[in-house]
Every structure is written in C-alpha cells, then in structure tokens.
Amino acid sequence: MLERIKEMLDEVAHLSASNAEEIEALRIKYLSKKGEITALMNDFRNVPAEQKKEVGIKINELKQRALDVINGLRQSLAQTDGEETDIDITRTAYPTPLGTRHPLTIVKNEIIDIFSRLGFSLAEGPEVEDDWHVFSSMNFADDHPARDMQDTFFVEAHPDIILRTHTSSVQARVMEHQQPPIRVICPGRVYRNEAISARAHCFFHQVEGLYVDTDVSFTDLMQVLLLFAKEMFGEDTQIRMRPSYFPFTEPSAEMDVSCTLCKGKGCNMCKGSGWLEILGCGMVHPNVLELNGIDSTKYKGYAFGMGIERIANLKYQVKDLRLFSENDMRFLKEFEAAN
Ligand code: PHE
C-alpha cells in the first residue's frame, strides 16, 4: 500500500493539462467517487492496525497534493485565458500622434483656396533667381534702391544671381511663356536683407497674383480683393485703397482691411485707426507687359502681393515674427485645431 502511495505521489506531482477538459479528466481520474485516490481511501479499512497511522498520513498527503496540483493547473489556465481575453483584436489601433500643419501653411492654403475658386491657377518658380526676373523685367530702373545691397541677398561672385525679394519673378516667368488670358497666384518664400527682430526677418512668405486679359479694370481688382478680404477675415470686413508706388504697377495702391479685432472702432492692433494694411496692388505697368512679350496696346492687367506672415498675424495675433521659424512645439501646437 505504501509503495502504491509513493508511486502515485510521484505521478501526481508531474500532471499536466492544456485545457479545462483535460484538468477535469484528471480530477475524475484521481479524486472523483470512482477515482484512484478515493479507491485507495476505501482500501484503508484493510490496512493492518499497526500501519494505519503511517498509511493514513500518507493517503491524506497524496489527496492534498493531488488537489493542490489540479487547482494549480486550473489557476495557470485561468491566467493565460485572462491574457488572451485582454487582447481585443477587433479594436482599432492606438492613434499614432500626427504632426500639425504650420500656421503659415494653413494660411497659405486658405489664400490659395480662395483665389482658386475665383479661377486663379497656381504658379511656382525658383527662389534663387536672376536679376532680370526679379527686377529688370518688373520695370525697376537700374538705380532703383530695392536693388541695393541693403535689401537683396546676392550670390557671391555672381552679382546677377540673387535670392528673390518677391514672387513677382514667377509672374515674369509665366508671362514669358504664356499669352493672355493669364490668371495666376504665386505663393513662395522670399528673402530680404533685414536685421531679424519681432517685426522683420531675412525671409518671409508671399502670395502674389496676376491677371492679364483684354478688359481688366481697377474695379475688377477691387472686387476680387474685397471678396478675398471677406472670405479671409469675415463677411463684414471692409477694404480701402490708398495711393502708393511700385515700379511694376500704375496706378498703384496699398489696401487696408477694417481692423479684424475691433471691427474698425480703433484699438491697439490698428493703432486707433480702425484699419490694417494687408497688401500692395495696382494695374500692371505697360512697360512690364512689353518687357515680358505681351502687347500692351491689346492687353491690360492687375497684380497684387501680400505677405503670408502678415495675414497670419492678423488672423492669429502672433506678436513676434520669429515664432514662425523657430519650430517651438508649444507655438505650433496652438494651431492643431485649425488644421
Ligand atoms: N511685389 C510687391 C512686394 O513684394 C507686392 C506687389 C505685387 C505690389 C503686385 C503690387 C502689385 O512688396
């Protein structure tokens, strides 16, 4: 009897099962009414009296061991089961954190969107340009102050090669390849040799527009820009034109919009005037048309140009221009909602 108990202790210690049915089968095999251990216990009566104590202890030990092992198997199965149910393979993946668009890109896209709805198409050109496309073709006299070293970055050893100071150079490139009707907007980065401060930077971004056709008037220009202003800053926005000067337009004007903050009443942002300057514009100078191969007796045009930073400042009240190029995440994250 003792021999048999020893064998079974060893057997029970090495039990294994991979699912609930197998565990139940083990329980039945050893511990049920007809189980092997139960059978041993039933045999206990036949054990000689002097062995009863020792055999009794051993049988109890065996029963307890079998219970422990089977319960242990149940527990570890429940744990792995638990792990399996924790993984919900039907669940959508955790979102990968996405970047946000730069505020200047947001505003640029908005400007492009408004003008493309008005029939303007997109034109782009090189940032490293020649003097012709930036200045000469735009009717700048040879001694015009804008060509001065103060404003323009020159490529050393190539005085004719410069960083464009405005995207009018793209308009020149469009006109040299295309006859009217021309209706393009030219977004892009431009460079000017200025000391970097909260209000000025050595580069910024522009969107310029050009429209050339047979019947183009200053009124058309004003109407398009009024629509732009309303789309950009709100339906109740007003515009006003002030006479100005650009070598490439005649007449030329600077356009103001009614202050986006105080709606024209006068506040700090508009310095009490109720108006904010946002762009330069005018009727394309006949010289510019001729210099770019377009018959100025047949065609007329208007042009306008604005700084994207300026528009973004007015929309989002950014006080320091440098924020746009410092890649400070705290600043960029503020535009998450506008994306
Ligand atoms: N090219 C001008 C600038 O850079 C803007 C402008 C474009 C003005 C077209 C009038 C007409 O400041």
XYZ file of C-alpha atoms and ligand atoms in Angstrom:
351
model
C 0.000 0.000 0.000
C 2.740 2.419 0.986
C 4.553 1.525 -2.216
C 1.472 2.369 -4.293
C 1.010 5.714 -2.481
C 4.638 6.671 -3.187
C 4.219 5.902 -6.879
C 1.078 7.967 -7.061
C 2.660 10.937 -5.229
C 5.280 10.972 -7.944
C 2.669 10.612 -10.692
C 0.514 13.418 -9.316
C 3.476 15.795 -8.999
C 4.028 15.613 -12.767
C 0.489 16.105 -14.001
C -0.063 18.483 -16.864
C -3.054 19.715 -18.865
C -3.566 22.249 -21.592
C -7.281 22.969 -21.247
C -10.201 22.803 -18.827
C -11.438 19.431 -20.146
C -8.067 17.789 -19.519
C -7.982 19.174 -15.970
C -11.469 17.862 -15.316
C -10.410 14.444 -16.649
C -7.516 14.425 -14.123
C -9.849 15.364 -11.300
C -12.158 12.492 -12.247
C -9.218 10.103 -12.614
C -7.868 10.757 -9.100
C -10.404 12.483 -6.901
C -13.913 11.594 -8.036
C -16.001 8.923 -6.237
C -14.538 6.294 -8.548
C -11.126 7.958 -8.657
C -7.843 6.218 -7.870
C -7.182 8.102 -4.637
C -10.730 7.546 -3.455
C -10.221 3.855 -4.149
C -7.080 3.865 -2.009
C -9.012 5.501 0.801
C -11.673 2.833 0.528
C -8.939 0.207 0.830
C -7.777 1.879 4.043
C -10.062 -0.431 6.026
C -7.953 -3.407 5.035
C -4.715 -1.892 6.240
C -3.334 -3.723 9.328
C -3.895 -1.735 12.510
C -0.199 -1.137 13.229
C 0.259 0.519 9.762
C -2.942 2.597 9.879
C -1.325 5.722 11.277
C 1.504 5.886 8.765
C -0.687 4.945 5.781
C -3.392 7.410 6.874
C -0.923 10.287 6.919
C 0.444 9.324 3.501
C -3.001 8.967 1.916
C -4.030 12.395 3.189
C -0.771 13.817 1.909
C -1.462 12.279 -1.510
C -5.007 13.582 -1.631
C -3.883 17.061 -0.645
C -1.067 17.030 -3.225
C -3.474 15.928 -5.975
C -5.883 18.733 -5.016
C -3.071 21.318 -4.981
C -1.715 20.224 -8.361
C -5.141 20.216 -10.031
C -6.044 23.610 -8.532
C -2.649 24.919 -9.645
C -3.355 23.749 -13.198
C -6.754 25.456 -13.091
C -5.202 28.715 -11.912
C -2.493 28.892 -14.541
C -5.041 28.106 -17.246
C -7.270 30.954 -15.970
C -4.281 33.319 -16.133
C -3.391 32.523 -19.720
C -7.088 32.644 -20.570
C -7.207 36.098 -18.972
C -4.293 37.270 -21.086
C -5.981 36.083 -24.221
C -9.200 37.935 -23.491
C -7.225 41.146 -22.729
C -6.130 41.287 -26.359
C -9.075 42.557 -28.339
C -8.022 42.026 -31.908
C -11.120 43.770 -33.225
C -10.178 47.018 -31.509
C -8.812 49.893 -33.639
C -5.120 50.610 -33.169
C -3.956 53.354 -30.847
C -3.717 56.529 -32.944
C -0.181 57.428 -33.998
C 0.379 61.023 -32.910
C 0.299 63.112 -36.080
C 2.089 66.371 -36.728
C 0.128 69.539 -37.379
C 0.358 71.899 -40.304
C 2.462 75.003 -39.820
C 0.334 78.132 -39.337
C 1.881 79.676 -42.461
C 0.905 76.598 -44.482
C -2.627 76.781 -43.095
C -2.946 80.437 -44.107
C -1.225 79.884 -47.465
C -3.633 77.051 -48.288
C -6.563 79.237 -47.312
C -5.377 82.049 -49.608
C -4.774 79.611 -52.471
C -8.194 78.082 -51.906
C -9.985 81.436 -52.099
C -8.223 82.524 -55.287
C -8.549 79.161 -56.985
C -12.307 79.423 -56.509
C -12.043 82.696 -58.446
C -10.330 80.937 -61.348
C -6.667 81.599 -60.488
C -4.224 78.786 -61.076
C -1.022 78.125 -59.166
C 2.444 79.059 -60.442
C 5.756 78.465 -58.725
C 9.336 79.380 -59.542
C 12.903 79.300 -58.207
C 13.975 81.063 -55.007
C 17.467 81.623 -56.409
C 16.760 83.919 -59.337
C 18.453 86.207 -61.810
C 18.261 89.979 -61.719
C 16.131 90.017 -64.862
C 13.151 88.123 -63.455
C 13.213 89.835 -60.063
C 13.942 93.422 -61.112
C 14.578 94.324 -64.756
C 11.521 92.579 -66.189
C 9.468 94.255 -63.458
C 10.431 97.737 -64.646
C 12.912 98.508 -61.865
C 15.285 101.225 -63.025
C 18.963 100.253 -62.882
C 19.485 102.531 -59.909
C 16.321 101.568 -58.013
C 17.024 101.433 -54.269
C 15.488 97.940 -53.922
C 18.440 96.543 -55.851
C 20.679 97.913 -53.154
C 22.798 95.514 -51.116
C 20.687 96.512 -48.097
C 17.651 94.677 -49.358
C 18.853 91.979 -51.689
C 20.953 88.915 -50.982
C 23.449 88.413 -53.806
C 25.153 85.152 -54.603
C 28.806 85.964 -54.136
C 30.835 86.076 -57.362
C 27.567 86.166 -59.353
C 26.124 89.658 -58.944
C 23.415 88.726 -61.418
C 22.199 85.812 -59.270
C 20.142 86.756 -56.235
C 17.641 85.391 -53.749
C 14.271 86.641 -54.962
C 12.924 89.546 -52.926
C 9.347 88.999 -54.119
C 7.452 86.356 -56.089
C 6.784 88.823 -58.927
C 9.664 86.930 -60.553
C 7.279 83.991 -61.007
C 4.803 86.264 -62.775
C 7.586 87.268 -65.175
C 8.291 83.599 -65.827
C 4.616 82.921 -66.519
C 4.309 85.871 -68.935
C 7.381 84.880 -70.922
C 5.818 81.501 -71.662
C 2.136 82.253 -71.885
C -0.053 84.732 -73.744
C -3.200 86.188 -72.071
C -5.607 85.392 -70.618
C -3.336 84.852 -67.617
C -4.742 84.383 -64.146
C -2.187 83.041 -61.650
C -1.252 83.212 -57.999
C 2.353 82.728 -56.981
C 2.988 81.619 -53.403
C 6.534 81.241 -52.149
C 9.394 82.196 -49.871
C 11.236 85.456 -50.435
C 14.399 86.918 -48.939
C 15.371 90.419 -47.856
C 18.498 91.510 -46.113
C 16.951 92.854 -42.918
C 18.003 92.634 -39.281
C 15.966 89.929 -37.567
C 13.524 91.262 -34.967
C 9.958 90.720 -33.783
C 8.757 92.721 -36.784
C 11.191 91.794 -39.565
C 13.007 88.690 -40.777
C 15.518 87.933 -43.501
C 12.954 85.703 -45.168
C 9.187 85.602 -45.289
C 6.407 84.251 -47.497
C 4.253 85.891 -50.112
C 1.328 85.209 -52.350
C 1.241 87.413 -55.414
C -1.465 87.432 -58.041
C -1.555 88.449 -61.708
C -4.455 88.823 -64.078
C -3.899 89.839 -67.721
C -6.670 89.987 -70.307
C -8.296 92.364 -72.799
C -10.742 94.047 -70.436
C -9.294 94.433 -66.989
C -10.039 97.387 -64.755
C -9.083 98.647 -61.319
C -12.687 97.946 -60.283
C -12.193 94.262 -61.136
C -9.128 94.261 -58.898
C -11.017 95.893 -56.035
C -13.924 93.479 -56.369
C -11.669 90.419 -56.275
C -9.722 91.756 -53.294
C -12.922 92.692 -51.433
C -14.150 89.137 -51.898
C -10.794 87.812 -50.707
C -10.902 90.026 -47.592
C -14.428 88.904 -46.708
C -13.537 85.237 -47.160
C -10.362 85.606 -45.138
C -11.449 87.864 -42.298
C -15.255 87.638 -42.235
C -18.318 88.794 -44.141
C -18.456 92.257 -42.515
C -14.844 93.131 -43.458
C -14.391 96.353 -45.400
C -11.474 97.439 -47.576
C -9.941 100.761 -48.560
C -7.291 101.673 -51.114
C -4.534 104.241 -50.532
C -2.428 105.522 -53.427
C 1.084 104.085 -53.427
C 4.043 103.433 -55.687
C 5.545 100.264 -57.185
C 7.737 100.245 -60.296
C 5.653 97.461 -61.845
C 2.149 98.884 -61.374
C 0.496 102.147 -62.383
C -1.668 103.276 -60.709
C -0.522 101.530 -57.518
C -2.293 101.185 -54.203
C -1.953 99.762 -50.765
C -5.007 98.014 -49.434
C -6.239 98.123 -45.841
C -8.917 95.960 -44.241
C -11.124 97.095 -41.384
C -9.442 96.018 -38.138
C -10.089 92.326 -37.526
C -10.005 92.844 -33.757
C -12.078 95.989 -33.096
C -14.057 95.893 -36.371
C -12.970 99.421 -37.221
C -13.635 101.161 -33.921
C -9.953 101.699 -33.134
C -7.776 99.560 -30.838
C -4.129 98.775 -30.057
C -3.698 96.451 -33.017
C -4.795 99.064 -35.583
C -3.189 101.850 -33.553
C -6.553 103.516 -33.175
C -7.123 103.960 -36.917
C -9.595 101.080 -37.409
C -7.614 99.906 -40.470
C -4.839 97.374 -41.097
C -2.619 97.360 -44.161
C -2.516 93.939 -45.807
C -1.273 94.165 -49.381
C 0.086 96.119 -52.332
C -1.638 96.129 -55.701
C -2.209 98.035 -58.918
C -2.671 97.890 -62.680
C 0.271 96.191 -64.379
C 2.586 98.851 -65.835
C 2.521 98.730 -69.679
C 6.338 98.509 -69.584
C 6.075 95.248 -67.625
C 3.731 93.757 -70.224
C 6.046 94.826 -73.078
C 9.222 93.663 -71.294
C 7.602 90.235 -70.920
C 6.412 89.903 -74.506
C 2.782 90.957 -74.116
C 1.223 93.622 -76.361
C 0.294 96.476 -74.013
C -1.982 98.109 -76.600
C -4.136 94.988 -76.638
C -3.920 93.725 -73.045
C -4.200 95.116 -69.537
C -3.665 93.527 -66.195
C -3.783 93.879 -62.467
C -1.426 92.483 -59.848
C -1.363 92.227 -56.094
C 1.018 90.862 -53.484
C 0.723 90.082 -49.788
C 2.879 88.671 -47.005
C 1.523 85.417 -45.576
C 3.059 86.196 -42.154
C 1.163 89.466 -42.088
C -2.173 87.758 -42.801
C -1.385 85.039 -40.232
C -0.516 87.740 -37.662
C -3.848 89.424 -38.180
C -5.781 86.163 -38.059
C -4.000 84.683 -35.052
C -2.488 87.769 -33.364
C 1.053 86.452 -33.418
C 3.152 89.196 -31.845
C 6.628 88.031 -32.853
C 7.519 87.084 -36.451
C 10.396 84.913 -35.239
C 7.927 82.390 -33.794
C 7.093 81.290 -37.331
C 10.580 79.931 -37.968
C 11.747 78.695 -34.562
C 9.851 75.383 -34.562
C 8.800 75.799 -30.949
C 6.333 72.949 -30.400
C 4.364 74.968 -27.842
C 3.643 77.570 -30.520
C 2.977 75.093 -33.341
C 0.612 73.001 -31.201
C -1.656 76.002 -30.771
C -2.715 75.574 -34.395
C -3.838 71.949 -34.036
C -7.481 72.948 -34.160
C -7.004 74.988 -37.359
C -5.613 72.005 -39.279
N 5.924 92.758 -55.248
C 5.434 93.594 -54.196
C 6.240 93.357 -52.933
O 6.956 92.422 -52.848
C 3.996 93.387 -53.918
C 3.109 93.799 -55.059
C 2.765 92.871 -56.025
C 2.652 95.075 -55.166
C 1.970 93.234 -57.078
C 1.838 95.444 -56.220
C 1.497 94.536 -57.153
O 6.173 94.100 -51.998
